[in-house]
Coordinates of C-alpha atoms in Angstrom, one line a residue:
Chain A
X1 CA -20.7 10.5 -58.6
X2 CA -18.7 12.5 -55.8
X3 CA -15.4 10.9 -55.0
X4 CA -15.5 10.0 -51.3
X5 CA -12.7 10.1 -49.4
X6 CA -11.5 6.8 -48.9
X7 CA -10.2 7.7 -45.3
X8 CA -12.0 7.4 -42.3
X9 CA -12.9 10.1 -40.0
X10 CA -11.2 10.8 -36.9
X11 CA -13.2 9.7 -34.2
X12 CA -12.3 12.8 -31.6
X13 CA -12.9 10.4 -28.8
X14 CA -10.0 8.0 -30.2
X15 CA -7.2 9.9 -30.8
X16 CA -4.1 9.2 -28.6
X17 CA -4.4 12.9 -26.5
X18 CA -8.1 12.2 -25.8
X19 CA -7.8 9.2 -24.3
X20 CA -4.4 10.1 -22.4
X21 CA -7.0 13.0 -21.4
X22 CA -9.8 10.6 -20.2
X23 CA -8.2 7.3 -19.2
X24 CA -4.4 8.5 -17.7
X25 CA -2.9 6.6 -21.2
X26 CA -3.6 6.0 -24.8
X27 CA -5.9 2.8 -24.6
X28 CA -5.6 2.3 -28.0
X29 CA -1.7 2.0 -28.4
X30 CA -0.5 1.8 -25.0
X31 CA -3.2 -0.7 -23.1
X32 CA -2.3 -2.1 -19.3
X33 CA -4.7 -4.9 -17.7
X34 CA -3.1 -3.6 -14.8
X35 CA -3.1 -0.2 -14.9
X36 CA -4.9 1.3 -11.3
X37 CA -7.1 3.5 -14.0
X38 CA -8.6 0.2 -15.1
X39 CA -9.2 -1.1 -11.8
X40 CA -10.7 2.2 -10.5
X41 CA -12.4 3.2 -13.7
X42 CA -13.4 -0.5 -15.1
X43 CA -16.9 0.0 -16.0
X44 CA -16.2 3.1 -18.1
X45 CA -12.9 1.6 -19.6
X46 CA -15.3 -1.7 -21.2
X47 CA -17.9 0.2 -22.3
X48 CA -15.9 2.9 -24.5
X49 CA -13.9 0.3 -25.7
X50 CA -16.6 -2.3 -26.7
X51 CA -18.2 0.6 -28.5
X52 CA -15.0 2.0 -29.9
X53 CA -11.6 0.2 -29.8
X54 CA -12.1 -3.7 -31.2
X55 CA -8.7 -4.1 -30.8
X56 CA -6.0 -2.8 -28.8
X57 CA -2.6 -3.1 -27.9
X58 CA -0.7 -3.7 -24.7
X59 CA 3.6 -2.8 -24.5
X60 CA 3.7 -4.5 -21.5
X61 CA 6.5 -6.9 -21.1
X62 CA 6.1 -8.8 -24.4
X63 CA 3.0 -7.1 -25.0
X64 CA -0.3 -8.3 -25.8
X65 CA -3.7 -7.3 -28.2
X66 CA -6.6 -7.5 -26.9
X67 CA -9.8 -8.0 -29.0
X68 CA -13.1 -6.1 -27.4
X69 CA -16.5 -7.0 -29.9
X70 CA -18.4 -10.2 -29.2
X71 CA -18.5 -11.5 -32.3
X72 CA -14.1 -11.0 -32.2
X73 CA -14.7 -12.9 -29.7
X74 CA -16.9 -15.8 -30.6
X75 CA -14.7 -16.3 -33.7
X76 CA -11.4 -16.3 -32.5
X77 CA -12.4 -18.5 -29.7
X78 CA -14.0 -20.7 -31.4
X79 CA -11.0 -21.3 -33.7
X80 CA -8.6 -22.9 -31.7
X81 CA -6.6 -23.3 -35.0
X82 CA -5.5 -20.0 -35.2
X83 CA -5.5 -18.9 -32.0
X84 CA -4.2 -21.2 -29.4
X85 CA -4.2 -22.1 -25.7
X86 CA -1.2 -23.9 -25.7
X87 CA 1.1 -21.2 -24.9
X88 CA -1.0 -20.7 -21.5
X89 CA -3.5 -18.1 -21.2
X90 CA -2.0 -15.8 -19.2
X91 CA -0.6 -12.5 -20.3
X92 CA 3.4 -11.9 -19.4
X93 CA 3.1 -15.9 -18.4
X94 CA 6.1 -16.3 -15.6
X95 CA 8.4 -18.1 -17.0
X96 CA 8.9 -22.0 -15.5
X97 CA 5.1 -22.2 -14.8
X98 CA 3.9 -25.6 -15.9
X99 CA 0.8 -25.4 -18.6
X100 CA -2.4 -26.1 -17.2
X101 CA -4.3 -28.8 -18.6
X102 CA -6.8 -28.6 -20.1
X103 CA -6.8 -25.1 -20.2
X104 CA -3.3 -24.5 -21.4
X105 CA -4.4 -27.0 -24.4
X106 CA -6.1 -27.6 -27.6
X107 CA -7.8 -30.3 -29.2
X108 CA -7.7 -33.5 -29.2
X109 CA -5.4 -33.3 -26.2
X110 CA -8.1 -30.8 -24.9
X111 CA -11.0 -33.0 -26.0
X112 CA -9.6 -36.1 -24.5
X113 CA -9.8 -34.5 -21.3
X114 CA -13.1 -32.5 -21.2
X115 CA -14.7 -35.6 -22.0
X116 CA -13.7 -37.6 -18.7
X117 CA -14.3 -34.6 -16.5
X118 CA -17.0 -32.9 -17.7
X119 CA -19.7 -35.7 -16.5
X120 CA -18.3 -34.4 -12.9
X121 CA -19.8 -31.2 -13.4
X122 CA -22.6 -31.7 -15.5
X123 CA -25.8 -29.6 -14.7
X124 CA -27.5 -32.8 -13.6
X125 CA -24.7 -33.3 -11.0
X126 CA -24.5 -29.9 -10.0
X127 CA -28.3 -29.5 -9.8
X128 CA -27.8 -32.6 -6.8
X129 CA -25.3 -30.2 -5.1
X130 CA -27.6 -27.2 -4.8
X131 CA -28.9 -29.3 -1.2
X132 CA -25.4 -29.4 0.5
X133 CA -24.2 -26.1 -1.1
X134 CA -27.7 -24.3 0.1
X135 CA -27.0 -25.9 3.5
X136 CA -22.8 -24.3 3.7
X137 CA -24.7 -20.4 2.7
X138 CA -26.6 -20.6 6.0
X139 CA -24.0 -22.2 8.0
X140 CA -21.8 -19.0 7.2
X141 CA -24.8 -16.8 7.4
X142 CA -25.4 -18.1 10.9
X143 CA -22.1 -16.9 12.0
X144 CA -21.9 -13.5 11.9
X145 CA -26.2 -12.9 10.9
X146 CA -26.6 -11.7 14.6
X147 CA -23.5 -9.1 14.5
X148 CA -26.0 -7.0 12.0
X149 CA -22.7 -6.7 10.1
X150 CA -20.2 -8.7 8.3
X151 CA -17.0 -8.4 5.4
X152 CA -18.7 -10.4 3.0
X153 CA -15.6 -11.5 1.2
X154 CA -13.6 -12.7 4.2
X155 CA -16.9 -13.8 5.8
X156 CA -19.0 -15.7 3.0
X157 CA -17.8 -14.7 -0.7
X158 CA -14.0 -16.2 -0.2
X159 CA -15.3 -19.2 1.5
X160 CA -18.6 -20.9 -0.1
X161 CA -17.3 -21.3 -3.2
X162 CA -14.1 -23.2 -2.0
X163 CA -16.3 -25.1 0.1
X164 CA -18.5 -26.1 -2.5
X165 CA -16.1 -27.2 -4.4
X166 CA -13.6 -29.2 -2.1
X167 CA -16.1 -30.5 0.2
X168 CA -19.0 -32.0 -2.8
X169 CA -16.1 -32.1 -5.6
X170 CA -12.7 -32.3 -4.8
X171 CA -12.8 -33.9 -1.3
X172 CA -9.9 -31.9 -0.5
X173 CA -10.0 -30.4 3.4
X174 CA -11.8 -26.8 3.6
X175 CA -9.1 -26.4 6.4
X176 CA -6.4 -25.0 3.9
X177 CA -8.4 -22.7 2.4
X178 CA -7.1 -19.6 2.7
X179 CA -3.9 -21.0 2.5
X180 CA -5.0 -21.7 -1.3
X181 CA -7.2 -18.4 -1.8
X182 CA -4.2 -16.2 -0.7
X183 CA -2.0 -18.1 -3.6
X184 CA -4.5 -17.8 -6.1
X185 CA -4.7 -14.0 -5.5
X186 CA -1.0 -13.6 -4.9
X187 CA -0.4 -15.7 -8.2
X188 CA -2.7 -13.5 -9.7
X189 CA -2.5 -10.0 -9.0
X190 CA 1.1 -9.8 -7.3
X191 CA 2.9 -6.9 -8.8
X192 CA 5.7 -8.7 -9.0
X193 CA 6.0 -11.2 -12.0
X194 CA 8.2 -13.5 -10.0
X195 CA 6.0 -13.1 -6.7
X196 CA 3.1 -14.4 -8.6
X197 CA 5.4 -17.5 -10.0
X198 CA 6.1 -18.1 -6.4
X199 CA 2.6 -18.1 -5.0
X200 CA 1.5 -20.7 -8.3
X201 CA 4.2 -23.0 -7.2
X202 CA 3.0 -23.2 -3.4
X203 CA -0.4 -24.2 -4.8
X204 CA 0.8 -27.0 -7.4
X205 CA 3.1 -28.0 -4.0
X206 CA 0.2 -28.1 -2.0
X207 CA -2.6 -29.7 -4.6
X208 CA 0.3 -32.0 -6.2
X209 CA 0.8 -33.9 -2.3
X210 CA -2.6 -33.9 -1.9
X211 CA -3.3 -36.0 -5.5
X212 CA -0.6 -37.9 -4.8
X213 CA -1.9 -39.1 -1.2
X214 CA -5.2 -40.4 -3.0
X215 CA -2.8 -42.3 -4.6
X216 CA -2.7 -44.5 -1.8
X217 CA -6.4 -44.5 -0.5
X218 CA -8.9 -46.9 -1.9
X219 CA -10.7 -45.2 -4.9
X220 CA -14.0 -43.1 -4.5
X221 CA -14.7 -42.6 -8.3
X222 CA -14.9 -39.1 -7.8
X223 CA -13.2 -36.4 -9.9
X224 CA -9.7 -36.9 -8.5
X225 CA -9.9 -40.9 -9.3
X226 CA -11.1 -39.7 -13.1
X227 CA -7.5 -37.2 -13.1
X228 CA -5.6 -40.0 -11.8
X229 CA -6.8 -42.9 -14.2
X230 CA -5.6 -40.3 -16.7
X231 CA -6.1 -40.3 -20.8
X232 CA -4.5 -41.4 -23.3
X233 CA -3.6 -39.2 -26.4
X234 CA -3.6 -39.1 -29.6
X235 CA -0.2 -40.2 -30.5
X236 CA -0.7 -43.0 -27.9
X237 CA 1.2 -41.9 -25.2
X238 CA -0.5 -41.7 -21.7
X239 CA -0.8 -38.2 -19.6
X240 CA 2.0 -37.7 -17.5
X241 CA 1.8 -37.1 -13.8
X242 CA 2.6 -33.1 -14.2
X243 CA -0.6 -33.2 -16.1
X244 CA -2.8 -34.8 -13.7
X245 CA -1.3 -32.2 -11.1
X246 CA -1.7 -29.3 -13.3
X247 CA -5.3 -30.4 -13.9
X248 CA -5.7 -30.5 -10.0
X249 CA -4.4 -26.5 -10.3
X250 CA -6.6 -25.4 -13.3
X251 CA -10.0 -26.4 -11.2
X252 CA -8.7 -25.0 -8.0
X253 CA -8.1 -21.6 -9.6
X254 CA -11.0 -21.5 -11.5
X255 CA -13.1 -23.5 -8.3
X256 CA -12.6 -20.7 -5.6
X257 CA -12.1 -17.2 -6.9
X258 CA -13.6 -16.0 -9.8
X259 CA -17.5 -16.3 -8.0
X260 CA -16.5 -14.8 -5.6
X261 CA -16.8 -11.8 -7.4
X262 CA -19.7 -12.2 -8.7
X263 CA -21.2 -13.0 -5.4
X264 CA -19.8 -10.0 -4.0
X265 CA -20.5 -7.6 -7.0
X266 CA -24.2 -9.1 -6.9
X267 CA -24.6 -9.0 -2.9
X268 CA -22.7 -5.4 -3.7
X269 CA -25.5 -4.3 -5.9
X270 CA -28.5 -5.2 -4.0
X271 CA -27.2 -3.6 -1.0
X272 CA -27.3 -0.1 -2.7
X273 CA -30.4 -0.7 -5.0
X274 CA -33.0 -1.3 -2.6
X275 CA -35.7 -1.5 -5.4
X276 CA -34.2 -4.1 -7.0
X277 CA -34.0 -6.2 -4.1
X278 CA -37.5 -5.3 -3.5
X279 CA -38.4 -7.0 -6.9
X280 CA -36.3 -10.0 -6.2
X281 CA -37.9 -10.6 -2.8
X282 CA -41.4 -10.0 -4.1
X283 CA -40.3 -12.4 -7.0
X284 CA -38.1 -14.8 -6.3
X285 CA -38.5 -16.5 -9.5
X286 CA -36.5 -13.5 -11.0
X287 CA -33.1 -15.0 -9.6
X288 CA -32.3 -17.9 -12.1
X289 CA -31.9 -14.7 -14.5
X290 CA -30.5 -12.4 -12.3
X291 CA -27.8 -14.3 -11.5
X292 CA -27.3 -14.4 -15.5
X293 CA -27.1 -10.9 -15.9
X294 CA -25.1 -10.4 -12.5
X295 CA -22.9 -13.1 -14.3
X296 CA -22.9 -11.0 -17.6
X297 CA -22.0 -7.7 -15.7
X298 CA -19.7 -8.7 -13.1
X299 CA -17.0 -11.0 -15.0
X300 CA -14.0 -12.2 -12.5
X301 CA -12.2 -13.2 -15.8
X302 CA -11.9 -9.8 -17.7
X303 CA -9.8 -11.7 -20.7
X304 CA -8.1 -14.8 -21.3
X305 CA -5.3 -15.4 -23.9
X306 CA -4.5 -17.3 -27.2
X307 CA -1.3 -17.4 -29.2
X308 CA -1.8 -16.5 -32.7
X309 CA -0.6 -19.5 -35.3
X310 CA 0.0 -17.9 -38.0
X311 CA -0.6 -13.9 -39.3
X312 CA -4.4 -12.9 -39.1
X313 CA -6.6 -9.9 -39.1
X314 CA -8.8 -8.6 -36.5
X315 CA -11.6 -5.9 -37.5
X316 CA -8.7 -4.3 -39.6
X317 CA -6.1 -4.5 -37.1
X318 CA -3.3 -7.0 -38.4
X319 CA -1.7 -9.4 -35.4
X320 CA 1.5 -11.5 -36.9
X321 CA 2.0 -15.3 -35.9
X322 CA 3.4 -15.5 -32.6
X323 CA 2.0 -12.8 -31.0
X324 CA -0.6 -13.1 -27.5
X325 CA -4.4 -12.0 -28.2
X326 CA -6.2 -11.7 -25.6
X327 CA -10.1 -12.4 -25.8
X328 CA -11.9 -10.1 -23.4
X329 CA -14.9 -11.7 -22.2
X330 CA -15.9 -9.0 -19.9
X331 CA -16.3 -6.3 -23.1
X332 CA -17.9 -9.2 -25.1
X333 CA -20.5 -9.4 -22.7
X334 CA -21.9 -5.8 -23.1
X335 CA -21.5 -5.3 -26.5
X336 CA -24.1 -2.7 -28.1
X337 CA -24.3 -4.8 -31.2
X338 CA -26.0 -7.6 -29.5
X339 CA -28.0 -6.4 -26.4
X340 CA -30.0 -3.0 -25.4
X341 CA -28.7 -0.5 -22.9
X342 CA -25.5 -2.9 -21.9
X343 CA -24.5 -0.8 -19.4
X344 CA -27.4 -0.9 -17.1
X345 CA -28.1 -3.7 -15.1
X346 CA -31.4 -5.6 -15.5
X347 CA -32.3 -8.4 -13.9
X348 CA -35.4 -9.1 -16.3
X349 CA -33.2 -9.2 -19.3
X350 CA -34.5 -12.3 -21.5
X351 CA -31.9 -14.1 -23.2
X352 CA -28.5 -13.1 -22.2
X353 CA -25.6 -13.7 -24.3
X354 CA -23.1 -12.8 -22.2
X355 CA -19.5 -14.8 -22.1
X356 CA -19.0 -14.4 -18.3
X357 CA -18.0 -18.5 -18.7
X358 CA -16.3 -18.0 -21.9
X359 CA -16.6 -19.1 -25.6
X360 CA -15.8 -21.9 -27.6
X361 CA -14.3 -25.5 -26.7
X362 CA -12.5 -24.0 -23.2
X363 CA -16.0 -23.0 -21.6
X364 CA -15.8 -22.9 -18.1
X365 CA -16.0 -26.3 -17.0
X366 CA -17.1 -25.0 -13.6
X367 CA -20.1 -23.0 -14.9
X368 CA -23.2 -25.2 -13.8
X369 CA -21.4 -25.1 -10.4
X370 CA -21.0 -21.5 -10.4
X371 CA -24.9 -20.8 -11.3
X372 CA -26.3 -22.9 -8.5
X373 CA -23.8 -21.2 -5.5
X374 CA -24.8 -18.2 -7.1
X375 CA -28.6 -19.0 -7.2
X376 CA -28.7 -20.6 -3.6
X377 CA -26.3 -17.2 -1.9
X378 CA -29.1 -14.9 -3.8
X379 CA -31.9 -16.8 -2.5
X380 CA -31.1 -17.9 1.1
X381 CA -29.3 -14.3 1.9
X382 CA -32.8 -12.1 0.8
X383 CA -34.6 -14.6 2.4
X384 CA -32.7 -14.7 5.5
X385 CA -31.3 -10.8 5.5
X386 CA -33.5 -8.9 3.1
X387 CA -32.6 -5.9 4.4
X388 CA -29.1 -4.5 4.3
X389 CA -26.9 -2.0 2.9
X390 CA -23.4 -1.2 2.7
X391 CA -21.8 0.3 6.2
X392 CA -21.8 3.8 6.0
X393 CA -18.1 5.4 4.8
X394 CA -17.0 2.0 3.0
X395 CA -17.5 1.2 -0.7
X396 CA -16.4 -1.7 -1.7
X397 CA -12.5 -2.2 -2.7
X398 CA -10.9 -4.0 -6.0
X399 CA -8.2 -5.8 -7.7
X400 CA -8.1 -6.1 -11.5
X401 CA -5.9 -7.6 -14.0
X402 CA -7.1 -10.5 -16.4
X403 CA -9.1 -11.6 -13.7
X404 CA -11.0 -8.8 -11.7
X405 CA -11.4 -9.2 -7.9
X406 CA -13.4 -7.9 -5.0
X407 CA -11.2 -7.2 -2.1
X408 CA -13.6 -6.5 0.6
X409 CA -17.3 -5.9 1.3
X410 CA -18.3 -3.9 4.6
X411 CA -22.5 -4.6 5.1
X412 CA -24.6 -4.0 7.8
X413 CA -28.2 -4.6 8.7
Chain B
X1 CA -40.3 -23.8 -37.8
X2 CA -37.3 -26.3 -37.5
X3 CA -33.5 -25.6 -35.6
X4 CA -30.5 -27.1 -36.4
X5 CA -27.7 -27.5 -33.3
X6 CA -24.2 -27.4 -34.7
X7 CA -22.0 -30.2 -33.2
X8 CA -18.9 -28.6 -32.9
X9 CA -20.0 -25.0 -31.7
X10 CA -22.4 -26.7 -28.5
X11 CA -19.6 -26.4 -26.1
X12 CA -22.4 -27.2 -23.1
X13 CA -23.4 -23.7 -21.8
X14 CA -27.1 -24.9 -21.3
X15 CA -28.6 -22.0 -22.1
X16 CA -30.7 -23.4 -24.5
X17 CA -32.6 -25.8 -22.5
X18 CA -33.3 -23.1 -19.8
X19 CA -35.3 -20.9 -21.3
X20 CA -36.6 -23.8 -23.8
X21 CA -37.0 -26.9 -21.6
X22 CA -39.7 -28.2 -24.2
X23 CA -37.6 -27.8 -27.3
X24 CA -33.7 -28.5 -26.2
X25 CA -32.7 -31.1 -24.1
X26 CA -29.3 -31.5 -22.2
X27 CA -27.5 -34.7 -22.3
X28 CA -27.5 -35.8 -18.6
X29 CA -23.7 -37.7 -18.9
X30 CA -22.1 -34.2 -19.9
X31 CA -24.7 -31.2 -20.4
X32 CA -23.9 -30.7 -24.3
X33 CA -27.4 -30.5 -25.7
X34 CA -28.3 -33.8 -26.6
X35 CA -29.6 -33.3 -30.5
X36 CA -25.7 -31.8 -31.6
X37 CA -25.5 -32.2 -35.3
X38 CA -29.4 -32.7 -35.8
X39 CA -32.5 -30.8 -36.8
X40 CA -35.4 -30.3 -34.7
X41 CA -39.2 -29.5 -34.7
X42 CA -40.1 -26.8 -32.7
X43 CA -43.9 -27.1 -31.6
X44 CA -45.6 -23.7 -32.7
X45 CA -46.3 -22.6 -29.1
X46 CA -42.9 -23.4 -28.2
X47 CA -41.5 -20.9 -30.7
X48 CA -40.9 -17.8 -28.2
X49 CA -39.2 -19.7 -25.9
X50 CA -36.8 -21.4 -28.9
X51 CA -35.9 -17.7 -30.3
X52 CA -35.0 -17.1 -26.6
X53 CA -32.7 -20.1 -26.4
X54 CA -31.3 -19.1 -29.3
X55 CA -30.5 -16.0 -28.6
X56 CA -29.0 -16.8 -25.4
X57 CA -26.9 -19.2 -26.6
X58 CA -23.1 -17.8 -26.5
X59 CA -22.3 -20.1 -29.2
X60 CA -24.6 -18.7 -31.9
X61 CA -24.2 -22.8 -32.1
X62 CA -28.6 -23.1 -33.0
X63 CA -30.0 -21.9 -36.2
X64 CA -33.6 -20.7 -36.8
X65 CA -35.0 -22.9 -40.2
X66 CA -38.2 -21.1 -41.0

């Protein structure tokens, strides 16, 4: 038998100079969530590296790997054992920043909480928000639909969402809004590490005087009485008050910008693919599932993080206890391994398993939410503006980093 | 042709029941499918629409038993 050579071939599309050549840096070795190339080149970037990096390496700050294949994905999110949340999810996390609960968490302390709050935004109670929600898209469509032009973002994309979830959720006042949207982003994409700390702690400010004011009111049994009633762990000590804030925080950043972009990115496509619109309008059955796939293509979280627990290996690439892996959901979702032609868009895909909402115990809690704002935007805007484009000499501008983010949307009709 | 819904992977995506209303159900109280940790008939013209849920789900938390 022929000896084969036990190493593997060079992939010419891998090494260091053809990547420096193709994407401004060696992906590979030398990866940056926040590099401009990523933003401006973000389709391209997930697609090669789905198909050819499953893990690479960030040398940012304290540096980071970040894990690409779906089924990299599934596994390491689903075992929270080795790869943790409770060293926060954020790359380069500013130092000082409370954890979020339940996010920043594992089980039980995790489990203790999803149980209480999940009933608030269970599919059944969500499915009895698609009325009011459906009633907020034309309200905002009726204020600029006779303009024959609008910024979606500013206009619609920023807003619904934050109004679906203060005004049928939360119970917080839409009227500080922006106040909160601007912080989010800021806390988000800031260049600045300690700009972004600065924006977080004006939300958990603003959100931690707002829980403690229901404090004094009579209780409504809502989601902000089930925070404040609290848990108890497992070692028998009660949640502490930063907790219940921090809660208050996770929702609101997860609540009010990440469907934006999907929104947007969806509202985006339609407006410069006239024949699927077309088919939409003709059929609007199609929309359950094209939301799905706009979800699956269009992912406002590109990766969240764990904290490896102990030394473990990652599709031959060893990552050493201690060290931040990111999961990146957004690669995930268009793996070749598990779907045909990933890259295209196709709004009669059947059976999507995409991880838009994420994997394992930390799913998005907000997901059932998110799917009827998306379904009701889709459905009332075609039926109400079915014919629109983007303005002529705009294209729509964006913000990425582990979240991804449309900045603005110039459409006309 | 039977499916089996792990407990622990269900994390409550509700895919399942979307493209196979007949064959998974969602608890109402939280959204987690409501036969975690069970095996299920599938009725034979119900079978498409159970591979679809399955395949769907992000969880690869339902097995197909043949």
């Amino acid at each position: 038998m022929n000896d084969v050579s036990s190493s593997t071939p060079v992939d010419p599309e891998t090494t260091p100079e053809a990547l420096v050549e193709r994407f401004g840096r060696d992906l590979i070795n030398d990866f940056d969530l926040d590099d401009p190339n990523f933003n401006e080149r973000f389709d391209e970037t997930l697609n090669f590296m789905v198909r050819k990096c499953p893990v690479v390496h960030s040398k940012v700050g304290r540096g980071y790997y970040l894990i690409n294949t779906q089924d990299d994905v599934r596994a390491a999110a689903q075992n929270w054992q080795t790869f943790s949340s409770a060293k926060g999810y954020m790359p380069n996390r500013p130092d000082g920043l409370p954890y979020l609960m339940p996010e920043e968490s594992d089980p039980p302390m995790h489990t203790r909480w999803r149980r209480v709050l999940n009933p608030h935004l269970s599919p059944k109670v969500c499915a009895g928000l698609d009325h009011p929600v459906r009633n907020d898209v034309n309200a905002l469509i009726d204020t600029f639909i006779d303009r024959g032009e609008c910024e979606f973002i500013t206009e619609f994309g920023a807003l619904l969402p934050g109004w679906a979830f203060f005004k049928n959720v939360l119970g917080v006042p839409v009227d500080d809004l922006a106040m909160l949207v601007n912080g989010v982003e800021e806390g988000t994409f800031a260049a600045d590490l300690d700009e972004r700390a600065r924006h977080f702690a004006e939300v958990f400010g603003y959100l931690e005087k707002h829980l403690k004011w229901r404090t004094t009111q009579p209780p409504r049994g809502d989601l902000i009485d089930t925070i404040l009633a609290g848990v108890t762990y497992d070692d028998g000590t009660e949640a502490p008050w930063e907790h219940k804030v921090s809660i208050l925080v996770d929702l609101t950043f997860g609540g009010i910008a990440t469907t934006t972009f999907v929104m947007g990115s969806a509202i985006h496509h339609l407006a410069t693919h006239p024949e699927q619109r077309q088919l939409l309008i003709d059929d609007p059955s199609l929309i359950e599932n094209a939301v799905e796939e706009y979800a699956r293509f269009f992912p406002p979280v590109v990766a969240l993080g764990r904290t490896a627990t102990k030394d473990v290996e990652v599709s031959g690439t060893k990552i050493a206890e201690g060290e931040f892996v990111m999961l990146a959901y957004a690669c995930a979702s268009r793996d070749p391994r598990h779907m045909e032609e990933p890259e295209k868009i196709d709004v009669r895909r059947q059976g999507i398993p995409h991880s838009t909402f994420g994997v394992g115990p930390h799913r998005c809690i907000g997901s059932n939410l998110a799917r009827v704002e998306l379904r009701a935007t889709l459905e009332e805007w075609l039926k109400r503006i079915p014919d629109f484009r983007l303005k002529e000499g705009t294209k729509p501008t964006y913000i990425t980093g582990y979240l991804r983010s449309m900045r603005t949307l110039q459409l006309e009709w | 042709m039977k499916v089996h819904i792990d407990e622990i992977k269900c994390t409550g995506h509700g895919r399942c029941a979307k493209y196979a209303p007949n064959v998974f159900t969602l608890n109402d109280e939280d959204g987690y499918n409501a036969d975690r940790g069970k095996t299920i008939d599938v009725p034979a013209d119900e079978e498409a629409n159970a591979r679809l849920g399955v395949k769907s789900c992000p969880e690869r938390a339902i097995t197909i038993i043949d």
